[in-house]
mmCIF file of C-alpha atoms in Angstrom:
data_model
loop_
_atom_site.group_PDB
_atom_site.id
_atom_site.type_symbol
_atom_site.label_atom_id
_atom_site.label_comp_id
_atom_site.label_asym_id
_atom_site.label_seq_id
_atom_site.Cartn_x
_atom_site.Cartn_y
_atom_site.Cartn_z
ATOM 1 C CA UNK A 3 -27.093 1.055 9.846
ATOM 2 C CA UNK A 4 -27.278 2.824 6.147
ATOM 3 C CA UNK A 5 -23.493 2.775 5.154
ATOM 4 C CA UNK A 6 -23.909 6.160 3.705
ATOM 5 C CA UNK A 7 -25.472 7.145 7.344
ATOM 6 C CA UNK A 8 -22.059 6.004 8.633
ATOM 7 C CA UNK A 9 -19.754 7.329 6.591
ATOM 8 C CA UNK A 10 -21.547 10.818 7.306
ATOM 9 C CA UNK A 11 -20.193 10.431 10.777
ATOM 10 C CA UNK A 12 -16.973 10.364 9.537
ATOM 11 C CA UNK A 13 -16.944 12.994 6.882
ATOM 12 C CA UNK A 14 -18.443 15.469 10.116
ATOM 13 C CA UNK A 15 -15.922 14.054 12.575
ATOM 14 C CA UNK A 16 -12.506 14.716 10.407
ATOM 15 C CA UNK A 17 -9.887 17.317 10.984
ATOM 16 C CA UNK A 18 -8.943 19.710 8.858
ATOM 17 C CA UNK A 19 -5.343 18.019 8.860
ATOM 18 C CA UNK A 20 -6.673 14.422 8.555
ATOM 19 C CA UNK A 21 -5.997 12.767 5.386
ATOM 20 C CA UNK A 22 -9.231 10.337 4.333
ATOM 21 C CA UNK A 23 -9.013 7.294 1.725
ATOM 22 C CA UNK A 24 -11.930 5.870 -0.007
ATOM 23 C CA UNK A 25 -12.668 2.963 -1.829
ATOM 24 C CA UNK A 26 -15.178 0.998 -3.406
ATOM 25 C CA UNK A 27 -18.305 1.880 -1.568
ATOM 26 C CA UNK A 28 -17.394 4.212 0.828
ATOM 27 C CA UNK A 29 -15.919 6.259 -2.523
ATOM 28 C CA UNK A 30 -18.845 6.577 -4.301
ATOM 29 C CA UNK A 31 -20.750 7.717 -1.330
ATOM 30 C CA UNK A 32 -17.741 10.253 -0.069
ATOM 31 C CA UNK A 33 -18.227 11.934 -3.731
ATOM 32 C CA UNK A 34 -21.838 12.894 -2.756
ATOM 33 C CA UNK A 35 -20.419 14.828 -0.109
ATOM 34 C CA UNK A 36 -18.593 18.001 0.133
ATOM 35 C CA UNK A 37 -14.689 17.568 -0.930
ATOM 36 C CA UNK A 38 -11.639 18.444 0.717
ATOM 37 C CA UNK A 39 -8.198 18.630 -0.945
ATOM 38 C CA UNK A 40 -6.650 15.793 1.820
ATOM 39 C CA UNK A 41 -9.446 13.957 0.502
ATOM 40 C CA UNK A 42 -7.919 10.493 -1.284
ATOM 41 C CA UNK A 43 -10.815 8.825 -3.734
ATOM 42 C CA UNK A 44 -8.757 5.599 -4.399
ATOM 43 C CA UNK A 45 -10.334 4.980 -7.483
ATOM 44 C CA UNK A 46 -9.129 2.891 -9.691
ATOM 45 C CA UNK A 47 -7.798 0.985 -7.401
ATOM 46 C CA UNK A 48 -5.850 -2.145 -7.283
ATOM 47 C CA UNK A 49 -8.294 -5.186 -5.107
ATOM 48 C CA UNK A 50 -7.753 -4.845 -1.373
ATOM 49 C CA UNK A 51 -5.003 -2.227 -1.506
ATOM 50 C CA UNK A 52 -6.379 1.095 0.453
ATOM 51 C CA UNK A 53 -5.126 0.069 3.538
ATOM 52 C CA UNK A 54 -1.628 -0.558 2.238
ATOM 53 C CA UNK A 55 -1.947 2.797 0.936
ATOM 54 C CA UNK A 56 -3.025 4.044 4.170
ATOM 55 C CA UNK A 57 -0.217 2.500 5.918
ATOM 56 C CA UNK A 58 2.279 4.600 3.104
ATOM 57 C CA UNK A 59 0.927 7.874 4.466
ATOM 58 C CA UNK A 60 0.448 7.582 7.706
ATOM 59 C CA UNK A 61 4.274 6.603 7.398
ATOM 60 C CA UNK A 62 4.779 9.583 5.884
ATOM 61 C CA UNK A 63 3.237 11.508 7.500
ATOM 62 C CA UNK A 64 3.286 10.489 11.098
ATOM 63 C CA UNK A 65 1.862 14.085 11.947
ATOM 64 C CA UNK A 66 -1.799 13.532 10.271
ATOM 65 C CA UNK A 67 -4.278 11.419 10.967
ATOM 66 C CA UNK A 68 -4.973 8.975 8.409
ATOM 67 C CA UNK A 69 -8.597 7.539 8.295
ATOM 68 C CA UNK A 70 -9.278 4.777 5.493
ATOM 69 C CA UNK A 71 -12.581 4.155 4.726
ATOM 70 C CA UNK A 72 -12.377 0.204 3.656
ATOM 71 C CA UNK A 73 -15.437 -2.439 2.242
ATOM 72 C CA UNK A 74 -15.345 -6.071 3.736
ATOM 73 C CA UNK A 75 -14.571 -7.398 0.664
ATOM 74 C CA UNK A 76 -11.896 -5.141 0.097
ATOM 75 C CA UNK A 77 -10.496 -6.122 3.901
ATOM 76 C CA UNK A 78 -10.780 -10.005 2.907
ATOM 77 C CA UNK A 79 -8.598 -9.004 -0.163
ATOM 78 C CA UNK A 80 -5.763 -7.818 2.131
ATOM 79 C CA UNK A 81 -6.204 -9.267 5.445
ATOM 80 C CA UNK A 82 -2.677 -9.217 5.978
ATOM 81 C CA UNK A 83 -2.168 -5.686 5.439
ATOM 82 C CA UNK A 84 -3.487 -5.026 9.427
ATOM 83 C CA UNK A 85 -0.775 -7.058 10.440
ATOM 84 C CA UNK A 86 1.843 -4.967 8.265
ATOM 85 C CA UNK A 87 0.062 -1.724 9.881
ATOM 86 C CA UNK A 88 0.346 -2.979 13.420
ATOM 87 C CA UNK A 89 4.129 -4.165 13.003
ATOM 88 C CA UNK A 90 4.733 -0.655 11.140
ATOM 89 C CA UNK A 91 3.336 1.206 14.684
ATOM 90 C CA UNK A 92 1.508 3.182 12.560
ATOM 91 C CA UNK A 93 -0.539 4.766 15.613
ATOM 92 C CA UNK A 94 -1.676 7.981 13.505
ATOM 93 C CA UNK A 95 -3.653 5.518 11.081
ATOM 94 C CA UNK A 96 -7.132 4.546 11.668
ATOM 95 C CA UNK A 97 -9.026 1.686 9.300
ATOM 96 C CA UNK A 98 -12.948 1.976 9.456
ATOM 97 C CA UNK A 99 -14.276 -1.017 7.656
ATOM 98 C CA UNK A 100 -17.903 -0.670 6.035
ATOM 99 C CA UNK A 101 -19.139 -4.662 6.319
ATOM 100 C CA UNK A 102 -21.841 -5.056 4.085
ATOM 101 C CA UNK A 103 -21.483 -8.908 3.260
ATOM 102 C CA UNK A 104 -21.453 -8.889 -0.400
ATOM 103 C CA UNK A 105 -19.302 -7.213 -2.884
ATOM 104 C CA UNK A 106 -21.725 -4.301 -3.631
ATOM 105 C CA UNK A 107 -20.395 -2.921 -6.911
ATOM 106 C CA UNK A 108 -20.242 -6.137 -8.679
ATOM 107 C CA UNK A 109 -23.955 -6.791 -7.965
ATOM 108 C CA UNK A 110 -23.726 -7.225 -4.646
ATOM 109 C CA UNK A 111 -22.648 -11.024 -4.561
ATOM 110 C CA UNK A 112 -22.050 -12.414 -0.824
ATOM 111 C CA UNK A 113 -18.522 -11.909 0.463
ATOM 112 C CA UNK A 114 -16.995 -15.551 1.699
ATOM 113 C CA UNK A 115 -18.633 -16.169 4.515
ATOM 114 C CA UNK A 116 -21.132 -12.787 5.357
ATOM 115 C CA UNK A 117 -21.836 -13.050 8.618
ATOM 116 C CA UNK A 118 -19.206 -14.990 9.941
ATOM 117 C CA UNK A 119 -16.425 -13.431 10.117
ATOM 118 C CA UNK A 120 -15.111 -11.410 13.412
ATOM 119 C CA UNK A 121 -13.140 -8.428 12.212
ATOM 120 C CA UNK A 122 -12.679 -7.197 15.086
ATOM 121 C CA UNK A 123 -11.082 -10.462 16.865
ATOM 122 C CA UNK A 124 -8.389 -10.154 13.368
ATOM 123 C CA UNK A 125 -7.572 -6.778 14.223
ATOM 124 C CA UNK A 126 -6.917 -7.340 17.945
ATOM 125 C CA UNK A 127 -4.814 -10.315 17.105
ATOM 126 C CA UNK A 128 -3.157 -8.593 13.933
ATOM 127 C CA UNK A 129 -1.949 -6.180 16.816
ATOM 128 C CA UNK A 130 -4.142 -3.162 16.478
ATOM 129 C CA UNK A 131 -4.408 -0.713 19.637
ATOM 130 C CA UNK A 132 -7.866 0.567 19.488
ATOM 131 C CA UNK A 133 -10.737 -1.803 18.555
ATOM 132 C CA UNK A 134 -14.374 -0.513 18.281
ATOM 133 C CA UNK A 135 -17.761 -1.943 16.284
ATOM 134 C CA UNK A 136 -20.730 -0.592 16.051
ATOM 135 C CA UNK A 137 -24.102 -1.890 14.571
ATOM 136 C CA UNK A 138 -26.606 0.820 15.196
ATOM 137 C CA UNK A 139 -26.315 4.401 13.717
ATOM 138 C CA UNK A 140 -27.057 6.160 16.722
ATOM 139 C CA UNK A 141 -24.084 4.548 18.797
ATOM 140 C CA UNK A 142 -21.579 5.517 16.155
ATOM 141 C CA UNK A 143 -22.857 8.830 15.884
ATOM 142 C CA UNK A 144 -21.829 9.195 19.795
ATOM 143 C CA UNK A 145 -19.067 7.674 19.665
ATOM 144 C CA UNK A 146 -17.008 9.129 16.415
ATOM 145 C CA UNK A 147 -15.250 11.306 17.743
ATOM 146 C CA UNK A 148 -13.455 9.376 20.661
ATOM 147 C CA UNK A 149 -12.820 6.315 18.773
ATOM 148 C CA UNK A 150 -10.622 8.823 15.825
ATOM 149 C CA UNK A 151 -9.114 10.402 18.490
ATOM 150 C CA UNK A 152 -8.177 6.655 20.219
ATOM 151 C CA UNK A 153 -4.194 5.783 20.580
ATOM 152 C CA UNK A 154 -4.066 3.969 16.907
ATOM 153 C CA UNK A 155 -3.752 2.303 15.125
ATOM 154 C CA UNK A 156 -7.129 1.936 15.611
ATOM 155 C CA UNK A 157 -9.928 -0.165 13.716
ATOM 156 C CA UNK A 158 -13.337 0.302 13.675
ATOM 157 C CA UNK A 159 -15.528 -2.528 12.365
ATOM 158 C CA UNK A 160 -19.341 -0.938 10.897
ATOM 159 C CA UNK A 161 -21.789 -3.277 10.326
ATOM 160 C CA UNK A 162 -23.952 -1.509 7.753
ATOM 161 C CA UNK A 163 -26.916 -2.869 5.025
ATOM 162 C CA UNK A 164 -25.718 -2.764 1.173
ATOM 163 C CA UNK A 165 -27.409 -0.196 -1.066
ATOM 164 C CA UNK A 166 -28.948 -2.597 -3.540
ATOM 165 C CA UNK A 167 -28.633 -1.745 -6.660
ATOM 166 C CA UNK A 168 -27.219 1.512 -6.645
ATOM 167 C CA UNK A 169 -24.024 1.348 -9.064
ATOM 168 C CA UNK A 170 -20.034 1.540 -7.915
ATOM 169 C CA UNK A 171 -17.792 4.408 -7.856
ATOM 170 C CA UNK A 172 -16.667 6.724 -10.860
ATOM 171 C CA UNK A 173 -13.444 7.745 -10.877
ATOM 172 C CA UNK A 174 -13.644 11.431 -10.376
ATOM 173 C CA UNK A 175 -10.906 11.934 -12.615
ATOM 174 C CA UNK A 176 -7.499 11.216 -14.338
ATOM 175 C CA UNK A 177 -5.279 9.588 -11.381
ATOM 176 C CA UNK A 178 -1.906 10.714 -11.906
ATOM 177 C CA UNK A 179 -3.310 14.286 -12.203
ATOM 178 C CA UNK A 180 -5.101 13.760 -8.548
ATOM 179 C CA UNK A 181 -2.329 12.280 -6.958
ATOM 180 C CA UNK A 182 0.076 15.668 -7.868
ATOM 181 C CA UNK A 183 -3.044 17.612 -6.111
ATOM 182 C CA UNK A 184 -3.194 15.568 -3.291
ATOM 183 C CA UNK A 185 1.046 16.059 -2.574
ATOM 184 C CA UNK A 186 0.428 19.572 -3.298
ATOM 185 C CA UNK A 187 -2.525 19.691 -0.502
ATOM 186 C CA UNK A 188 -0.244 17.998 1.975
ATOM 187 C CA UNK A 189 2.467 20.374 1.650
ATOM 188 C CA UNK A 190 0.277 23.511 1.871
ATOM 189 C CA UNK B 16 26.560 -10.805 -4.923
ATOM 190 C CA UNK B 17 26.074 -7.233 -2.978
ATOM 191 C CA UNK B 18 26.545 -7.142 1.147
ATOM 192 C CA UNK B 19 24.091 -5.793 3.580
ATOM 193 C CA UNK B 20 26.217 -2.618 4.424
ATOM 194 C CA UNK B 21 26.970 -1.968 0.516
ATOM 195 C CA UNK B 22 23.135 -1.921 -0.588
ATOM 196 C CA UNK B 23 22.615 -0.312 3.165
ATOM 197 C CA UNK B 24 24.988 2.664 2.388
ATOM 198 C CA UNK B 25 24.108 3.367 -1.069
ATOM 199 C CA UNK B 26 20.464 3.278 -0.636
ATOM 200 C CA UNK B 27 20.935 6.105 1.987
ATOM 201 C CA UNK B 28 23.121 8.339 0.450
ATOM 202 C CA UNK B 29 20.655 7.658 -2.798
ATOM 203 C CA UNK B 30 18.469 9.144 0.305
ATOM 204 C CA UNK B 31 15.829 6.142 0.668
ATOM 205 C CA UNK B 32 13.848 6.914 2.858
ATOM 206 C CA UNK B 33 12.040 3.572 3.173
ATOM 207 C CA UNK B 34 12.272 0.521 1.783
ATOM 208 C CA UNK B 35 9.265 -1.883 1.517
ATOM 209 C CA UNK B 36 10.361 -5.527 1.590
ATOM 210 C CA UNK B 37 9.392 -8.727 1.617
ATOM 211 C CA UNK B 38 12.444 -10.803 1.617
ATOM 212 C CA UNK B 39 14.469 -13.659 0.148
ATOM 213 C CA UNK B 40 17.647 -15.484 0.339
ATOM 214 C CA UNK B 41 19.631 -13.127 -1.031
ATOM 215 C CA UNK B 42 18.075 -9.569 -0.575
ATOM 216 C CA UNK B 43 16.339 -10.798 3.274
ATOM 217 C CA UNK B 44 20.115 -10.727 5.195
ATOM 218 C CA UNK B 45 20.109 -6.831 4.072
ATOM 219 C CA UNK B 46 17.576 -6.274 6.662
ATOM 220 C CA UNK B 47 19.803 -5.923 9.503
ATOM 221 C CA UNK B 48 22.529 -3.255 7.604
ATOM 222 C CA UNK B 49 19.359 -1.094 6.202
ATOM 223 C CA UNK B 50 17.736 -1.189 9.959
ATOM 224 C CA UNK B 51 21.659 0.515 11.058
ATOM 225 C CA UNK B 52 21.248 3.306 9.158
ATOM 226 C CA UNK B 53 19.640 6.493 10.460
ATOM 227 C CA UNK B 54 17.893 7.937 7.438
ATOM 228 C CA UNK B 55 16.628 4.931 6.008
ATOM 229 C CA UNK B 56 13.471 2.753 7.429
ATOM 230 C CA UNK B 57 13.226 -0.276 6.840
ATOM 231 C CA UNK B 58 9.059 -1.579 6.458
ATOM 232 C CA UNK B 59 7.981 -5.052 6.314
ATOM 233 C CA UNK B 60 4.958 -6.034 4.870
ATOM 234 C CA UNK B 61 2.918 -9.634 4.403
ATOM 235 C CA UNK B 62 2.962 -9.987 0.285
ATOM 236 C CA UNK B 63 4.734 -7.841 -2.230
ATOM 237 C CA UNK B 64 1.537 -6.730 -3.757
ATOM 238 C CA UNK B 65 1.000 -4.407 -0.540
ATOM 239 C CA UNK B 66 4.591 -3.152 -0.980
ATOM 240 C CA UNK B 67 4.266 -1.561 -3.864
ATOM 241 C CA UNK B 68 0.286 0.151 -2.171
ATOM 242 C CA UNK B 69 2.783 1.054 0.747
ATOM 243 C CA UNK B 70 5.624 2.293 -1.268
ATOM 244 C CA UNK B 71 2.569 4.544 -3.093
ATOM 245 C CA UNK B 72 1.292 5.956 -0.292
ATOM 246 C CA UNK B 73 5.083 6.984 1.052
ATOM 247 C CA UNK B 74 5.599 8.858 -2.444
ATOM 248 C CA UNK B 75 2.338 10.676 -2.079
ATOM 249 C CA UNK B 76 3.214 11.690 1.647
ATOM 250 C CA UNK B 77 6.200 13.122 0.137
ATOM 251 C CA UNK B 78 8.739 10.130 0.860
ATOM 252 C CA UNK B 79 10.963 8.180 -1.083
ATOM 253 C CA UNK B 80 10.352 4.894 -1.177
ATOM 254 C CA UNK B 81 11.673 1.485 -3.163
ATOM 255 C CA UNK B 82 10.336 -1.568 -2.948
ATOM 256 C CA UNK B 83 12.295 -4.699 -2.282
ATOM 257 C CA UNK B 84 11.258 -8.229 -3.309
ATOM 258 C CA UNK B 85 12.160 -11.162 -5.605
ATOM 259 C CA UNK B 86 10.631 -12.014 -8.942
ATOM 260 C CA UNK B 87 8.168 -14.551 -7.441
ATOM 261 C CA UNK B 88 6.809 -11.552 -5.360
ATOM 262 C CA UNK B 89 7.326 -9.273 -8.570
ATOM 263 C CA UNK B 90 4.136 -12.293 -10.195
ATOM 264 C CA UNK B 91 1.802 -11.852 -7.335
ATOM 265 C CA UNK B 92 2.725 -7.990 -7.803
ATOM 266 C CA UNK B 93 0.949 -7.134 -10.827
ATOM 267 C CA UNK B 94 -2.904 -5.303 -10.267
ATOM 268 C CA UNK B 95 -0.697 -3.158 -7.616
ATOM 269 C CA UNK B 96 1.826 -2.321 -10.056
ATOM 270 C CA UNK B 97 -0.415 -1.536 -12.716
ATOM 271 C CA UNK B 98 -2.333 0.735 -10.665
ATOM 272 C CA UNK B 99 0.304 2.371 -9.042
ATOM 273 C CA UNK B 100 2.709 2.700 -11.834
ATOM 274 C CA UNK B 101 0.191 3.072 -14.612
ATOM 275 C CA UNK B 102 -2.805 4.370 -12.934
ATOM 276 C CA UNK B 103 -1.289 6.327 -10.454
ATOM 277 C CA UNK B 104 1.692 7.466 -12.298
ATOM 278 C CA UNK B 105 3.925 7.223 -9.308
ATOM 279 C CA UNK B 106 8.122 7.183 -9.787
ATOM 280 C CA UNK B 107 8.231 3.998 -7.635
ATOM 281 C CA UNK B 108 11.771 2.141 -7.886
ATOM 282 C CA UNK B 109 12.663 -1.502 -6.928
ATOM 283 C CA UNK B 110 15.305 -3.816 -6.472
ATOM 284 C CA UNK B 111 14.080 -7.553 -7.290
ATOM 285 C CA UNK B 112 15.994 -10.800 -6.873
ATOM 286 C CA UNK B 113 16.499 -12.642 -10.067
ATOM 287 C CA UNK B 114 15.848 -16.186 -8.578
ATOM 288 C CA UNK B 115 18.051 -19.394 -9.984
ATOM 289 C CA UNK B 116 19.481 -16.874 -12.964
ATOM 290 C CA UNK B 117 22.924 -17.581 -11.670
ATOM 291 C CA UNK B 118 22.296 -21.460 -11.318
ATOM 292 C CA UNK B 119 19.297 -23.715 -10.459
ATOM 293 C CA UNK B 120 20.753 -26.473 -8.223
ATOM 294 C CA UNK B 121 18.143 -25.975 -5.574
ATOM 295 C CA UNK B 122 15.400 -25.534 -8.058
ATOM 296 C CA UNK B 123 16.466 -27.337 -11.569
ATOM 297 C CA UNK B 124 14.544 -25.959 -14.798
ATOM 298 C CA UNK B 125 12.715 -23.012 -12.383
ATOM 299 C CA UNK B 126 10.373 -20.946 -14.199
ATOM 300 C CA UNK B 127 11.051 -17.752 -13.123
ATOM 301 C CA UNK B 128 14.156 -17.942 -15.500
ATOM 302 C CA UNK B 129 11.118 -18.031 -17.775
ATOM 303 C CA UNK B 130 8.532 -15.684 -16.957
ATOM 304 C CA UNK B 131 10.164 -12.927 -14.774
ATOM 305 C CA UNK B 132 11.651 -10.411 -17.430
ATOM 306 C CA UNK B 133 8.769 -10.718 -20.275
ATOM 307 C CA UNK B 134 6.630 -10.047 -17.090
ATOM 308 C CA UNK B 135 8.790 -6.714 -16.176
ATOM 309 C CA UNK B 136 8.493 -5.890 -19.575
ATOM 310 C CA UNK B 137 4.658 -6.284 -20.120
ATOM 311 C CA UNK B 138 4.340 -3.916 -16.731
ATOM 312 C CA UNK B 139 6.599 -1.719 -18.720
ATOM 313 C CA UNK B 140 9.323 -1.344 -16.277
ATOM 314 C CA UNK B 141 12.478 0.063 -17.029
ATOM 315 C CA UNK B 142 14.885 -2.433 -15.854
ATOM 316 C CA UNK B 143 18.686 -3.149 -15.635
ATOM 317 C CA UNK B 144 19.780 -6.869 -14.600
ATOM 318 C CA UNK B 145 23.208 -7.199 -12.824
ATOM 319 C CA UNK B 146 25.004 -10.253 -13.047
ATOM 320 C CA UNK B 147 28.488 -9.727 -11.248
ATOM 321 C CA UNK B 148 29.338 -7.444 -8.046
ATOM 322 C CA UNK B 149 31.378 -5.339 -10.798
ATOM 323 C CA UNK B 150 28.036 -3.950 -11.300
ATOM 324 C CA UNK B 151 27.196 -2.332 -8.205
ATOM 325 C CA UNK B 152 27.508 1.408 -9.578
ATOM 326 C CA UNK B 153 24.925 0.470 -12.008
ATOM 327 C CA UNK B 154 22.222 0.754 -8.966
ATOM 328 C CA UNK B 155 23.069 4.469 -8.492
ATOM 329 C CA UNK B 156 23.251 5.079 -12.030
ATOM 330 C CA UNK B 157 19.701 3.509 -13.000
ATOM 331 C CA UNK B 158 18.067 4.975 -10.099
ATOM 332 C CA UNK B 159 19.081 8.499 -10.390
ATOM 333 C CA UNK B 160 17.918 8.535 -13.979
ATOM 334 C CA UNK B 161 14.663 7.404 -13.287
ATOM 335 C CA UNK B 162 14.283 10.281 -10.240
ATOM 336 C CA UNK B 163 15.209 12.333 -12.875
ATOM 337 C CA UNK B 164 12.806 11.653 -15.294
ATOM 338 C CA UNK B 165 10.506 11.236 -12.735
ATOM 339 C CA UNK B 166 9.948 7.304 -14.302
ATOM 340 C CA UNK B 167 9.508 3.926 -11.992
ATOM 341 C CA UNK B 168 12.717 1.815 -12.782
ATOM 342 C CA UNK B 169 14.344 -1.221 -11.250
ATOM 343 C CA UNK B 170 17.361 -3.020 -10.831
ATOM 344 C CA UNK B 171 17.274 -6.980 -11.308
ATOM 345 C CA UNK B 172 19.925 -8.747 -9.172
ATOM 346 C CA UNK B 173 20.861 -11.914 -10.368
ATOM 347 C CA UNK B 174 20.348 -14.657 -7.703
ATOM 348 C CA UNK B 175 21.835 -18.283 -7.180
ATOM 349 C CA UNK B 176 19.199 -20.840 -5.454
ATOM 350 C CA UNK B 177 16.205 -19.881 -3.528
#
């Protein structure tokens, strides 16, 4: 399915109270869409880290929903951070992973081992409570809502086609500045 | 040098609310004295790099975090620390084991005796290294001047082996 196509579901599917990370990709397609304060553009970033960062807030904030929108080669970067989330019982945290097979905003070089790799086995064994994948657009579109609103944490694996040659996220502006807006949304 | 309940105690009344660890000799038997206390969670996580992503998400869900690793962790840290503390701009404070400083018999001639503090100081991290148990008040002292100023900071505790 078109990763932006997917990450649509998700932007229409989120609560007014759910917090939403992005990263890599999923970032610079997020931007194109309509922004809310509880909206997180990790970017910059440090490699694999939205999910750790993820785990922080739902922690946090065990009252939210916390939906982090992570690449594959982001995931590979920080496999062990679904274990971490799973031995946390972070159930209000939910990781949707946009597989692509190639690190997109570097020129779209192939991940590892594209292909080859079963996500969704990793999260099941890291411990995760809800496990969902999805290949065509049309099934994820049903099934959004139920699988955010799945006893977490949950992880949904999205097997979506790169956007060749369309170039990586921007950060949308001065990072400590954001991250004082973003507190100040989560208290309001 | 420091016991489970001491570091336990303070680190609650400092009012921790979590800390993020990956442990060590030293530091890991604090576990079970910071998992007593009430106020004070205790997270573990797979590599100290994801602490520090952890501890950054706590701040900005309006918790207060440290981190808690050793200086071998503190190497494999760095593109997390420079995006949380210098990208990010977020107060985080941690408490990293010093490994051999005290004395290298299990690990004669170990390099982190060489790289760890020029490494804290190209991150830019306000540290303090204690060396005796005499020292103990300098953990309140360092860390309630950084939440002050708002700054990261972090104490260095001087370790024996590994």
């Amino acid at each position: 399915m078109p990763e932006k196509d997917a990450l649509v579901a998700i932007h229409g599917a989120r609560g007014p109270r759910d917090v939403v990370i992005t990263t890599m990709c999923a970032a610079r397609d997020w931007m194109t869409l309509p922004q809310q304060p509880l909206d997180l553009v990790f970017v910059p970033s440090a490699m694999g880290h939205a999910t750790s960062v993820g785990l922080g807030l739902a922690l946090a904030q065990p009252d939210r929903r916390v939906i982090v929108c992570n690449g594959d080669g982001s995931m590979l970067m920080n496999l062990g951070s679904l274990v971490s989330i799973a031995g946390a019982g972070a159930r209000n945290l939910v990781v949707a992973l946009f597989d692509n097979g190639v690190y997109e905003v570097t020129g779209s070089q192939p991940t590892p081992a594209p292909g080859c790799v079963d996500f969704a086995a990793i999260a099941r064994g890291a411990g995760f409570e809800s496990v969902f994948e999805f290949s065509h657009l049309e099934s994820w579109q049903t099934n959004v809502h139920r699988t955010l609103t799945c006893p977490g944490p949950t992880f949904i694996w999205l097997r979506v086609e790169p956007a060749v040659g369309v170039p990586g996220p921007r950060s949308p502006g001065p990072a400590g500045e954001r991250a004082r807006r973003f507190r100040d949304a989560l208290r309001s | 040098m420091f016991t489970g309940p001491q570091i336990a105690e303070l680190l609650e009344q400092l009012g921790v609310t979590h800390v993020v660890t990956v442990p060590d000799s030293t530091i890991g038997p604090w576990q079970a004295a910071i998992e007593q206390r009430e106020r004070t969670r205790l997270v573990r996580v797979c590599r100290e790099g994801e602490a520090w992503e952890v501890a950054a998400g706590l701040h900005l869900g309006g918790a207060s975090p440290l981190v808690m690793i050793q200086c071998t962790g503190l190497f494999e840290s760095g593109d997390a620390i420079r995006n949380v503390l210098h990208d990010w701009k977020l107060p985080v404070f941690a408490i990293i084991g010093y490994r051999s400083y005290l004395n290298q018999d299990t690990l004669p001639g170990d390099t982190c005796l060489v790289f760890t503090e020029p490494v804290l100081d190209a991150w830019k991290i306000d540290y303090h290294i204690l060396t005796k148990p005499e020292q103990f008040g300098s953990i309140a002292e360092h860390f309630s001047a950084c939440r002050a100023a708002s700054t990261p900071g972090a104490i260095i505790v001087a370790e024996g082996g590994a």
